[in-house]
């Protein structure tokens, strides 16, 4: 417990009669002196009271431990920890990923430390009974008597003091590696009060990831290519590592002497760590060297609970590029050691700067809690759920883990670390109150009798096979290879890399066409999600942003001409402004080399005094002009040119397709 201020400090506080500020010395009045003295006396009394409570808790050790023992005998047998996920079988890891939860909540109770038992006389009041945690608290009544209360919290997996870091790693971290090797996104967050062991847990997991990720990469290629000799071309994966520190709205690169970096979202919705170094890693030793270098620069400060408390979020990002499937997106593994959470009592004697720091930490942790829970709720409710991932730098960086419109397969796990001592009960309860709402039970309602033909998540295997045959030109993809047993839900949980790898096993199927089929399936899934999330009273349109039917209009500034057009017509070129999509007149002499791509679409960037415009070209994806995928364009922001006003035929409306990061014309009349 905190001690009272030293006599020298109190004397200096009470004997000084003058204070110096920018305006010169100011006399301290007797009233101020008396108030200061009263404050010091009150603060000392509070500390004495806290000390007496701690002594009373220790004095009741026999009573409390007997109560805990009796309560433990009435608990049901603890469920065994997951054991089927081992390094021996990569296929079992992939199989478990198909049915696993996208958002997992775990708890780890550390053992009591030797100095806590010997020096402080502390004893454990937390019972780990997987998948539940029981926290026993002692409440003192006004008459001096005490009451022992048991608080139960449920989680997906609970690790007790006797469970090793290997057990924790095998159950929650190891299954993320195959997902990342298949171009998915895995996120592991360690949460807990200062001194609860979260940094210890995360460090142990990082050490084991460094060993396994390279071995599993080789096993991954051996599984896909049984004839591979284990040497030629390596595993087919390239790994890079970045390490950043997040403090409030600021981010720093821990691999570049804490150089400031930016977390930016581009026009396609992708998030980038701008300015952060990405170091290539080829061996476990290099991996650990970079992690240790970054951890040594992480900001720590002394607090009431820990002499080296983490005062920032440390994010270790491992990016995995599959050189054998260049069309697939890079896999990403985030290992996040969150800043230590503290209660008001922990920060009662902190400086103003430390208190402000604690507020920023708690604010970002609150946003993370909202994003985690609300994302899990989307799969369990038909109501609209807002996910505020742009409210903090941390959740913006982890956007794809929370964004329901993301086509990347993602799994997120948070592990709460608990200190089991009797004097840590208030902080332990705060941690469990934070973690408990994150666990959202899976919806128990039975599936509809008639499956929605537009929602792949409810398709049977037969429906999935029918859709594959109908949506791939020439029926080159064999459903028996792509989806031999999977349902629609299982197929949607398959990472992009695994999906593409299965497709290219069929003769004549390219990686690009396999990716387009994957994006088409995810587009249906996202549309179904958005339809289910529409607000009460909202129109039944399935698009996330309703788009009116667009028409091209000739250049005219006549009010009469504008009035004669129907309501759906697009305005004239007089209303054009930067950011507007326009069609260029193919009959103009400057368009003679563009006749094969009519209508030519461009994006207005900046006007010129002469009436001309600087535009960015839109490339027409000719190979996708079949069915629903017709009229897709890719924005070439680097391809700029100046066009005269006469070349602009009119404005067009486009719809952005998030899954493929392309644009589609909406009902254009040429």
XYZ file of C-alpha atoms in Angstrom:
670
model
C 0.000 0.000 0.000
C 1.038 3.561 -0.539
C 2.754 5.297 2.387
C 2.060 8.763 3.710
C 4.166 11.676 2.445
C 7.552 12.035 4.084
C 8.044 14.519 6.946
C 10.423 16.604 4.852
C 7.856 16.940 2.097
C 5.080 17.862 4.556
C 7.336 20.438 6.259
C 8.214 22.054 2.972
C 4.566 22.172 2.015
C 3.409 23.794 5.257
C 6.332 26.127 6.121
C 6.710 27.912 2.787
C 4.925 31.238 2.858
C 5.511 32.336 -0.729
C 4.906 30.825 -4.131
C 6.555 32.134 -7.289
C 4.733 32.315 -10.598
C 5.068 34.380 -13.763
C 3.804 37.510 -12.001
C 6.224 37.304 -9.054
C 5.867 36.058 -5.452
C 2.376 35.638 -4.002
C 1.769 35.432 -0.262
C 0.008 32.290 0.974
C -2.899 33.176 3.251
C -3.522 31.388 6.563
C -6.711 29.942 5.054
C -4.706 28.342 2.236
C -2.153 27.001 4.699
C -4.897 25.502 6.870
C -6.574 23.958 3.831
C -3.277 22.442 2.704
C -2.664 21.047 6.172
C -6.187 19.603 6.313
C -5.711 17.994 2.880
C -2.464 16.364 3.975
C -4.083 15.059 7.153
C -7.105 13.702 5.240
C -4.896 12.027 2.631
C -2.832 10.413 5.384
C -6.006 9.162 7.078
C -7.195 7.571 3.828
C -3.868 5.803 3.389
C -3.993 4.571 6.991
C -7.508 3.269 6.372
C -6.379 1.461 3.222
C -3.543 -0.106 5.161
C -5.893 -1.273 7.896
C -8.242 -2.869 5.340
C -5.340 -4.755 3.784
C -4.321 -5.984 7.232
C -7.864 -7.138 7.954
C -7.958 -9.019 4.633
C -4.727 -10.807 5.497
C -5.985 -11.559 9.004
C -9.015 -13.354 7.551
C -6.926 -15.654 5.359
C -8.037 -18.859 7.111
C -11.719 -17.954 6.894
C -11.574 -16.917 3.225
C -9.462 -19.844 2.043
C -11.825 -22.298 3.775
C -14.766 -20.637 2.057
C -13.006 -20.876 -1.333
C -12.150 -24.546 -0.750
C -15.755 -25.392 0.146
C -17.044 -23.462 -2.880
C -14.596 -25.214 -5.224
C -15.836 -28.659 -4.173
C -19.316 -27.728 -5.448
C -18.153 -26.624 -8.894
C -18.672 -28.873 -11.931
C -15.538 -30.504 -13.396
C -13.461 -28.097 -15.461
C -13.568 -28.663 -19.197
C -10.251 -29.749 -20.748
C -8.319 -27.197 -22.755
C -8.274 -27.565 -26.552
C -5.801 -30.320 -27.387
C -6.588 -31.229 -31.000
C -4.669 -28.216 -32.331
C -1.063 -29.331 -32.492
C 1.953 -28.597 -34.635
C 1.801 -32.127 -36.034
C -1.131 -31.625 -38.376
C -1.601 -28.492 -40.411
C -4.810 -29.909 -41.866
C -6.348 -30.206 -38.399
C -5.562 -26.533 -37.823
C -7.286 -25.594 -41.072
C -10.232 -27.782 -40.175
C -10.638 -26.186 -36.761
C -10.456 -22.736 -38.337
C -13.541 -23.542 -40.412
C -15.774 -24.006 -37.379
C -13.955 -21.799 -34.857
C -15.344 -18.533 -33.529
C -14.231 -15.351 -35.261
C -14.023 -13.572 -31.900
C -12.713 -15.465 -28.890
C -12.505 -14.286 -25.271
C -9.969 -16.000 -23.023
C -8.762 -15.499 -19.441
C -5.427 -16.427 -17.872
C -4.951 -16.424 -14.099
C -1.292 -16.141 -13.162
C 0.088 -17.836 -10.038
C 0.923 -15.866 -6.920
C 4.488 -14.593 -6.961
C 6.896 -15.554 -4.206
C 7.311 -12.035 -2.860
C 3.509 -11.620 -2.726
C 3.211 -14.619 -0.441
C 6.340 -14.177 1.675
C 6.552 -10.389 2.038
C 2.951 -9.221 1.764
C 1.172 -12.265 3.168
C -1.101 -12.355 0.126
C -3.272 -15.337 -0.842
C -5.261 -16.312 -3.938
C -8.998 -15.641 -4.204
C -9.525 -16.510 -7.889
C -10.678 -19.958 -9.014
C -10.124 -20.911 -12.659
C -12.694 -23.513 -13.694
C -12.638 -23.582 -17.505
C -14.678 -22.043 -19.084
C -15.570 -19.914 -16.043
C -13.709 -17.702 -13.572
C -14.807 -17.310 -9.945
C -13.561 -14.220 -8.099
C -14.159 -14.249 -4.332
C -14.338 -10.808 -2.749
C -14.624 -9.738 0.893
C -17.037 -6.899 1.688
C -16.823 -5.133 5.048
C -20.106 -3.985 6.603
C -20.707 -0.922 8.756
C -20.846 -3.042 11.917
C -17.348 -4.459 11.354
C -18.486 -7.848 10.080
C -17.437 -9.142 6.690
C -19.258 -10.917 3.886
C -17.637 -13.167 1.269
C -19.161 -12.951 -2.185
C -18.432 -15.095 -5.259
C -18.535 -13.434 -8.682
C -18.762 -15.787 -11.662
C -17.737 -14.819 -15.208
C -17.922 -16.995 -18.327
C -15.357 -17.023 -21.139
C -14.535 -19.195 -24.139
C -11.332 -20.596 -22.599
C -9.916 -20.099 -19.083
C -6.325 -20.907 -18.150
C -5.434 -21.490 -14.509
C -2.211 -20.839 -12.565
C -0.963 -24.351 -13.407
C -1.409 -23.959 -17.184
C 1.848 -23.202 -18.972
C 2.443 -20.618 -21.671
C 2.736 -23.543 -24.110
C -0.850 -24.521 -23.284
C -2.013 -20.944 -23.835
C -0.128 -20.679 -27.120
C -1.343 -24.019 -28.509
C -4.979 -23.214 -27.743
C -5.335 -19.617 -28.942
C -2.284 -18.411 -30.889
C -1.114 -21.407 -32.907
C -4.409 -21.732 -34.881
C -3.933 -18.168 -36.171
C -0.754 -19.047 -38.092
C -2.375 -21.272 -40.782
C -5.006 -18.570 -41.267
C -2.290 -15.979 -41.878
C -0.408 -18.327 -44.224
C -3.645 -18.561 -46.223
C -3.767 -14.762 -46.588
C -6.164 -14.161 -43.718
C -5.791 -11.823 -40.733
C -5.157 -12.984 -37.179
C -5.190 -10.666 -34.158
C -4.228 -11.509 -30.597
C -4.654 -8.887 -27.864
C -3.316 -9.205 -24.315
C -5.301 -7.175 -21.767
C -5.090 -6.726 -18.008
C -4.225 -4.494 -15.102
C -0.660 -3.423 -14.517
C 1.284 -6.337 -13.036
C -1.152 -9.071 -14.105
C 1.332 -10.798 -16.416
C 0.030 -9.755 -19.835
C 3.451 -8.703 -21.131
C 4.879 -11.991 -19.851
C 2.165 -13.881 -21.741
C 2.647 -11.900 -24.954
C 6.431 -12.270 -24.837
C 6.090 -16.034 -24.507
C 3.675 -16.174 -27.436
C 5.993 -14.078 -29.614
C 8.877 -16.455 -28.890
C 6.798 -19.454 -29.952
C 5.424 -17.750 -33.064
C 9.009 -17.037 -34.127
C 9.757 -20.761 -34.027
C 6.561 -22.099 -35.578
C 5.710 -19.676 -38.363
C 8.676 -20.718 -40.505
C 8.168 -24.442 -39.855
C 4.446 -24.249 -40.628
C 5.199 -22.299 -43.816
C 7.298 -25.208 -45.050
C 4.608 -27.664 -43.986
C 2.045 -25.542 -45.823
C 3.918 -25.885 -49.106
C 4.535 -29.599 -48.531
C 0.783 -30.068 -48.052
C 0.017 -28.241 -51.302
C 2.900 -29.803 -53.258
C 3.567 -33.341 -52.007
C 6.475 -33.655 -54.452
C 8.362 -30.644 -53.084
C 11.899 -31.579 -52.014
C 11.903 -29.201 -49.045
C 14.677 -27.033 -50.501
C 13.909 -25.725 -53.989
C 12.460 -22.223 -53.866
C 12.095 -22.261 -50.115
C 8.687 -22.313 -48.469
C 7.229 -19.844 -50.969
C 6.574 -17.220 -48.289
C 8.213 -13.900 -47.540
C 7.938 -12.466 -44.015
C 8.338 -8.880 -42.850
C 7.978 -7.473 -39.330
C 7.052 -4.013 -38.107
C 6.724 -2.860 -34.501
C 4.852 0.309 -33.523
C 3.809 2.013 -30.315
C 0.425 3.737 -30.026
C -0.088 6.513 -27.483
C -3.395 8.318 -27.784
C -3.543 9.764 -31.298
C 0.193 9.332 -31.884
C 2.098 6.371 -33.324
C 5.836 5.704 -33.223
C 8.051 3.199 -35.018
C 9.922 1.147 -32.415
C 12.290 -0.216 -35.064
C 13.393 3.286 -36.158
C 14.200 5.007 -32.863
C 10.549 5.941 -32.244
C 10.129 7.904 -35.476
C 6.536 9.199 -35.797
C 4.367 7.253 -38.235
C 0.839 7.747 -39.548
C -2.115 5.358 -39.661
C -3.959 6.247 -42.867
C -7.000 4.908 -44.676
C -6.855 5.139 -48.475
C -9.711 5.731 -50.912
C -10.259 1.977 -51.185
C -10.752 1.584 -47.442
C -7.413 -0.139 -46.831
C -5.403 0.966 -43.767
C -1.655 1.592 -43.996
C 1.129 2.231 -41.491
C 2.711 5.083 -43.403
C 6.378 5.574 -42.576
C 6.838 2.413 -40.500
C 9.841 0.231 -41.319
C 9.078 -3.331 -42.426
C 12.117 -5.475 -41.732
C 12.481 -8.774 -43.646
C 12.765 -11.828 -41.405
C 14.011 -15.223 -42.525
C 14.959 -16.934 -39.253
C 13.533 -17.195 -35.715
C 16.656 -15.488 -34.356
C 16.114 -12.431 -36.566
C 12.433 -12.364 -35.583
C 13.245 -12.309 -31.863
C 16.027 -9.775 -32.341
C 13.586 -7.285 -33.876
C 10.955 -7.918 -31.204
C 13.471 -7.381 -28.397
C 14.767 -4.208 -30.031
C 11.264 -2.782 -30.296
C 10.272 -3.824 -26.762
C 13.341 -2.073 -25.328
C 12.120 1.269 -26.694
C 8.538 0.899 -25.523
C 7.453 3.503 -23.020
C 7.129 2.360 -19.408
C 6.622 4.300 -16.191
C 6.493 3.483 -12.496
C 2.953 3.234 -11.107
C 1.489 2.212 -7.796
C 1.187 -1.391 -9.031
C 4.275 -1.867 -11.190
C 7.704 -0.222 -11.423
C 7.728 -0.739 -15.215
C 4.098 -0.364 -16.251
C 3.382 -0.305 -19.994
C 2.003 3.132 -20.854
C 1.308 2.471 -24.530
C -0.091 -0.183 -26.860
C 2.679 -2.195 -28.525
C 1.673 -3.669 -31.904
C 3.888 -6.302 -33.517
C 2.768 -6.828 -37.132
C 3.960 -9.844 -39.140
C 3.130 -9.575 -42.854
C 3.174 -12.772 -44.913
C 3.415 -12.714 -48.713
C 2.706 -15.920 -50.617
C 4.998 -15.707 -53.645
C 3.298 -18.761 -55.170
C -0.104 -17.004 -55.155
C 0.710 -13.383 -56.021
C -2.966 -12.555 -56.684
C -3.905 -13.189 -53.049
C -3.590 -10.411 -50.473
C -0.828 -10.568 -47.890
C -1.619 -12.386 -44.672
C -1.267 -10.316 -41.478
C -0.715 -11.367 -37.878
C -1.094 -8.690 -35.189
C 0.274 -9.399 -31.706
C -0.901 -6.545 -29.487
C 0.289 -5.959 -25.927
C -2.219 -3.429 -24.630
C -1.301 -0.724 -22.152
C -1.838 -1.643 -18.510
C -5.289 -0.674 -17.293
C -5.549 1.123 -13.957
C -8.349 2.185 -11.662
C -8.653 5.600 -10.071
C -7.239 4.274 -6.793
C -4.077 3.139 -8.596
C -3.498 6.625 -10.002
C -4.485 8.628 -6.915
C -0.948 9.891 -6.335
C 0.093 10.262 -9.986
C 1.139 13.485 -11.660
C -1.216 15.417 -13.904
C 0.621 14.072 -16.945
C 0.230 10.473 -15.768
C -3.478 10.973 -15.056
C -4.032 12.400 -18.560
C -2.099 9.441 -19.944
C -4.326 7.023 -18.042
C -7.448 8.707 -19.419
C -6.198 8.261 -22.996
C -5.404 4.609 -22.330
C -8.841 3.939 -20.853
C -10.514 5.793 -23.723
C -8.804 3.654 -26.359
C -9.565 0.496 -24.378
C -13.216 1.539 -24.249
C -13.313 1.971 -28.024
C -11.656 -1.419 -28.486
C -14.309 -2.972 -26.251
C -17.132 -1.413 -28.299
C -15.623 -2.566 -31.603
C -14.955 -6.108 -30.411
C -18.399 -6.630 -28.924
C -20.366 -4.916 -31.681
C -18.568 -6.900 -34.392
C -19.456 -10.123 -32.596
C -23.065 -8.925 -32.241
C -23.486 -8.589 -36.007
C -23.629 -12.366 -36.378
C -26.169 -12.650 -33.553
C -28.696 -9.930 -34.287
C -30.668 -8.507 -37.190
C -30.574 -4.985 -35.761
C -28.210 -2.284 -36.946
C -24.959 -2.260 -34.967
C -22.485 0.624 -35.173
C -18.776 -0.254 -35.014
C -16.715 2.868 -34.123
C -13.344 1.592 -35.400
C -12.319 5.098 -36.532
C -12.582 6.479 -32.978
C -9.039 5.458 -31.997
C -5.725 4.804 -33.727
C -5.621 1.225 -32.449
C -9.023 0.159 -33.761
C -8.428 1.960 -37.066
C -5.231 -0.047 -37.535
C -7.194 -3.237 -36.787
C -10.081 -2.153 -39.018
C -10.337 -5.383 -41.003
C -10.886 -7.337 -37.797
C -14.031 -5.292 -37.094
C -15.361 -4.077 -40.460
C -18.283 -6.317 -41.569
C -17.714 -5.185 -45.169
C -14.181 -6.583 -45.239
C -13.711 -9.562 -47.557
C -10.669 -10.813 -45.648
C -11.175 -13.797 -43.380
C -10.224 -12.595 -39.888
C -10.094 -14.078 -36.410
C -9.575 -12.020 -33.272
C -8.715 -13.289 -29.796
C -8.398 -11.274 -26.599
C -6.800 -12.793 -23.504
C -7.419 -11.124 -20.154
C -4.715 -11.607 -17.548
C -5.625 -11.679 -13.859
C -3.595 -11.274 -10.672
C -5.135 -13.695 -8.133
C -4.191 -11.953 -4.867
C -6.707 -10.750 -2.293
C -5.378 -7.186 -2.496
C -5.898 -7.157 -6.290
C -9.590 -8.058 -6.178
C -10.917 -4.578 -7.183
C -8.692 -4.516 -10.277
C -9.488 -8.164 -11.063
C -13.213 -7.420 -10.952
C -12.712 -4.395 -13.203
C -10.860 -6.561 -15.723
C -13.639 -9.163 -15.781
C -16.328 -6.492 -16.086
C -14.459 -5.224 -19.140
C -13.990 -8.671 -20.672
C -17.343 -10.328 -19.885
C -19.460 -8.234 -22.324
C -17.070 -9.077 -25.183
C -18.267 -12.644 -25.284
C -21.414 -12.776 -27.389
C -23.192 -16.156 -27.410
C -23.706 -17.687 -30.829
C -27.269 -17.325 -32.046
C -29.165 -20.458 -31.080
C -32.113 -20.044 -33.444
C -32.528 -22.735 -36.057
C -31.805 -21.911 -39.712
C -34.733 -20.949 -41.919
C -36.621 -23.797 -43.546
C -36.041 -22.264 -46.981
C -32.504 -20.987 -47.495
C -31.987 -17.482 -48.830
C -30.698 -18.012 -52.373
C -28.740 -14.761 -52.221
C -26.945 -15.420 -48.900
C -24.051 -17.912 -49.177
C -23.856 -18.238 -45.386
C -27.024 -20.405 -45.382
C -26.327 -22.476 -48.489
C -26.080 -26.223 -48.350
C -23.206 -27.974 -50.087
C -25.504 -28.749 -53.039
C -26.513 -25.085 -53.379
C -22.874 -24.028 -53.143
C -21.873 -26.424 -55.922
C -24.702 -25.167 -58.121
C -23.584 -21.570 -57.604
C -19.951 -22.405 -58.455
C -20.971 -24.076 -61.727
C -23.201 -21.133 -62.677
C -20.768 -18.358 -61.801
C -17.491 -19.489 -63.312
C -17.271 -19.117 -67.113
C -16.903 -22.469 -68.841
C -17.445 -24.401 -65.589
C -13.709 -25.063 -65.336
C -13.749 -25.070 -61.539
C -14.706 -28.503 -60.284
C -16.924 -28.136 -57.174
C -15.628 -31.505 -55.965
C -12.174 -29.894 -55.692
C -13.212 -26.468 -54.415
C -15.920 -27.500 -51.963
C -16.065 -31.293 -51.575
C -17.951 -31.232 -48.245
C -18.162 -27.581 -47.096
C -21.415 -25.736 -46.596
C -21.798 -22.128 -47.679
C -20.928 -20.902 -44.178
C -17.771 -22.999 -44.097
C -16.777 -21.755 -47.543
C -17.161 -18.140 -46.446
C -14.828 -18.888 -43.546
C -12.188 -20.273 -45.895
C -9.254 -17.816 -46.219
C -8.638 -16.284 -49.637
C -5.329 -18.062 -50.139
C -6.850 -21.486 -49.445
C -9.784 -20.698 -51.772
C -7.471 -19.683 -54.633
C -5.129 -22.633 -54.021
C -8.043 -25.053 -54.413
C -9.307 -23.353 -57.562
C -5.979 -23.417 -59.394
C -5.808 -27.189 -58.929
C -8.409 -27.337 -61.706
C -7.070 -27.236 -65.260
C -7.289 -23.867 -67.026
C -8.146 -21.811 -63.925
C -5.973 -18.743 -63.346
C -5.287 -17.091 -59.997
C -6.999 -13.883 -61.140
C -10.220 -15.651 -62.125
C -10.178 -17.615 -58.854
C -9.837 -14.383 -56.891
C -12.726 -12.815 -58.818
C -14.938 -15.786 -57.918
C -13.924 -15.417 -54.263
C -14.789 -11.701 -54.339
C -18.123 -12.421 -56.005
C -19.048 -14.833 -53.211
C -18.000 -12.313 -50.551
C -19.963 -9.584 -52.264
C -23.108 -11.670 -51.813
C -22.251 -12.262 -48.158
C -21.570 -8.584 -47.426
C -24.776 -7.554 -49.210
C -26.717 -10.014 -47.045
C -25.070 -8.619 -43.910
C -25.911 -5.053 -44.852
C -29.486 -6.050 -45.628
C -29.833 -7.583 -42.168
C -28.264 -4.528 -40.513
C -30.609 -1.933 -42.032
C -32.140 0.420 -39.492
C -35.847 0.271 -38.627
C -37.851 2.079 -41.299
C -34.945 2.011 -43.731
C -35.622 1.189 -47.359
C -35.266 -2.461 -48.319
C -32.455 -1.776 -50.762
C -29.608 -4.226 -50.355
C -26.863 -1.774 -51.227
C -25.052 -0.043 -48.415
C -25.434 3.290 -50.193
C -28.462 3.787 -52.486
C -27.447 5.026 -55.896
C -29.913 6.700 -58.243
C -30.032 5.644 -61.866
C -27.601 7.845 -63.749
C -27.909 9.450 -67.151
C -25.399 11.309 -69.215
C -26.483 14.791 -70.235
C -25.168 17.091 -72.911
C -23.310 20.161 -71.767
C -25.939 22.797 -71.136
C -26.279 25.560 -68.597
C -29.827 26.488 -69.578
C -32.220 26.486 -66.640
C -35.073 25.566 -68.973
C -33.183 22.606 -70.310
C -32.420 21.469 -66.791
C -36.055 21.799 -65.747
C -37.238 19.642 -68.642
C -35.159 16.674 -67.530
C -36.663 14.085 -65.230
C -35.704 13.852 -61.550
C -33.174 11.071 -62.043
C -31.130 13.004 -64.586
C -27.583 14.010 -63.798
C -26.751 17.687 -63.613
C -24.814 19.522 -66.309
C -21.104 20.131 -66.553
C -21.683 23.523 -64.942
C -22.133 21.599 -61.667
C -18.933 19.620 -61.961
C -16.412 19.774 -59.143
C -13.292 17.872 -58.068
C -14.129 14.287 -57.173
C -16.855 14.003 -59.815
C -16.861 11.047 -62.193
C -17.449 12.054 -65.809
C -17.719 10.478 -69.258
C -15.623 11.844 -72.132
C -17.114 12.451 -75.588
C -15.833 9.741 -77.964
C -16.614 11.964 -80.979
C -14.154 14.628 -79.869
C -10.898 14.666 -81.791
C -8.959 14.051 -78.588
C -10.797 10.765 -78.128
C -9.989 9.131 -81.464
C -7.532 6.760 -79.792
C -10.141 5.769 -77.214
C -12.929 4.480 -79.453
C -12.521 0.898 -78.248
C -13.309 1.824 -74.656
C -16.483 3.915 -75.049
C -17.762 5.343 -72.794
C -14.448 6.607 -71.458
C -14.787 7.462 -67.759
C -12.489 9.709 -65.726
C -12.310 11.357 -62.315
C -12.092 15.160 -62.130
C -9.146 16.327 -60.037
C -8.626 20.074 -60.501
C -10.061 22.829 -62.767
C -8.043 25.208 -64.937
C -8.774 28.878 -65.644
C -9.369 28.048 -69.325
C -12.201 25.663 -68.440
C -10.072 22.560 -68.911
C -9.758 19.917 -66.189
C -7.028 17.672 -64.862
C -8.479 14.169 -64.731
C -7.432 10.673 -63.673
C -8.248 7.853 -66.070
C -10.532 4.930 -65.276
C -9.363 1.681 -66.880
C -12.163 -0.529 -68.225
C -11.660 -4.162 -67.127
C -12.597 -5.749 -70.445
C -12.309 -9.327 -69.240
C -15.120 -8.850 -66.701
C -17.978 -7.924 -69.037
C -20.144 -10.913 -68.177
C -23.390 -10.813 -66.222
C -23.355 -8.891 -62.970
C -19.692 -7.954 -63.369
C -20.136 -5.876 -66.513
C -18.924 -2.294 -66.649
C -16.224 -2.457 -63.998
C -13.519 0.205 -63.920
C -10.286 0.598 -62.009
C -9.155 4.060 -60.896
C -5.643 4.914 -62.110
C -4.894 7.857 -59.858
C -1.321 8.192 -61.191
C -2.517 8.392 -64.820
C -3.339 12.103 -65.111
C -3.987 14.309 -68.144
C -5.631 17.616 -69.002
C -8.851 17.603 -71.082
C -10.745 20.604 -72.513
C -14.271 21.331 -71.380
C -15.654 20.397 -74.784
C -14.440 16.839 -74.334
C -16.607 16.314 -71.219
C -19.867 14.664 -72.241
C -21.477 14.705 -68.803
C -21.434 13.426 -65.265
C -21.913 9.778 -64.339
C -22.803 7.927 -61.182
C -20.651 5.004 -60.099
C -20.824 2.471 -57.300
C -17.685 1.437 -55.436
C -17.361 -2.346 -55.075
C -15.441 -2.841 -51.843
C -14.714 -6.524 -52.354
C -12.822 -5.991 -55.629
C -11.828 -2.327 -55.097
C -13.279 -1.388 -58.470
C -16.028 0.960 -59.680
C -19.167 0.022 -61.579
C -21.313 2.323 -63.708
C -24.901 2.619 -62.492
C -27.519 2.595 -65.272
C -25.535 4.784 -67.660
C -27.257 5.815 -70.878
C -24.715 6.559 -73.565
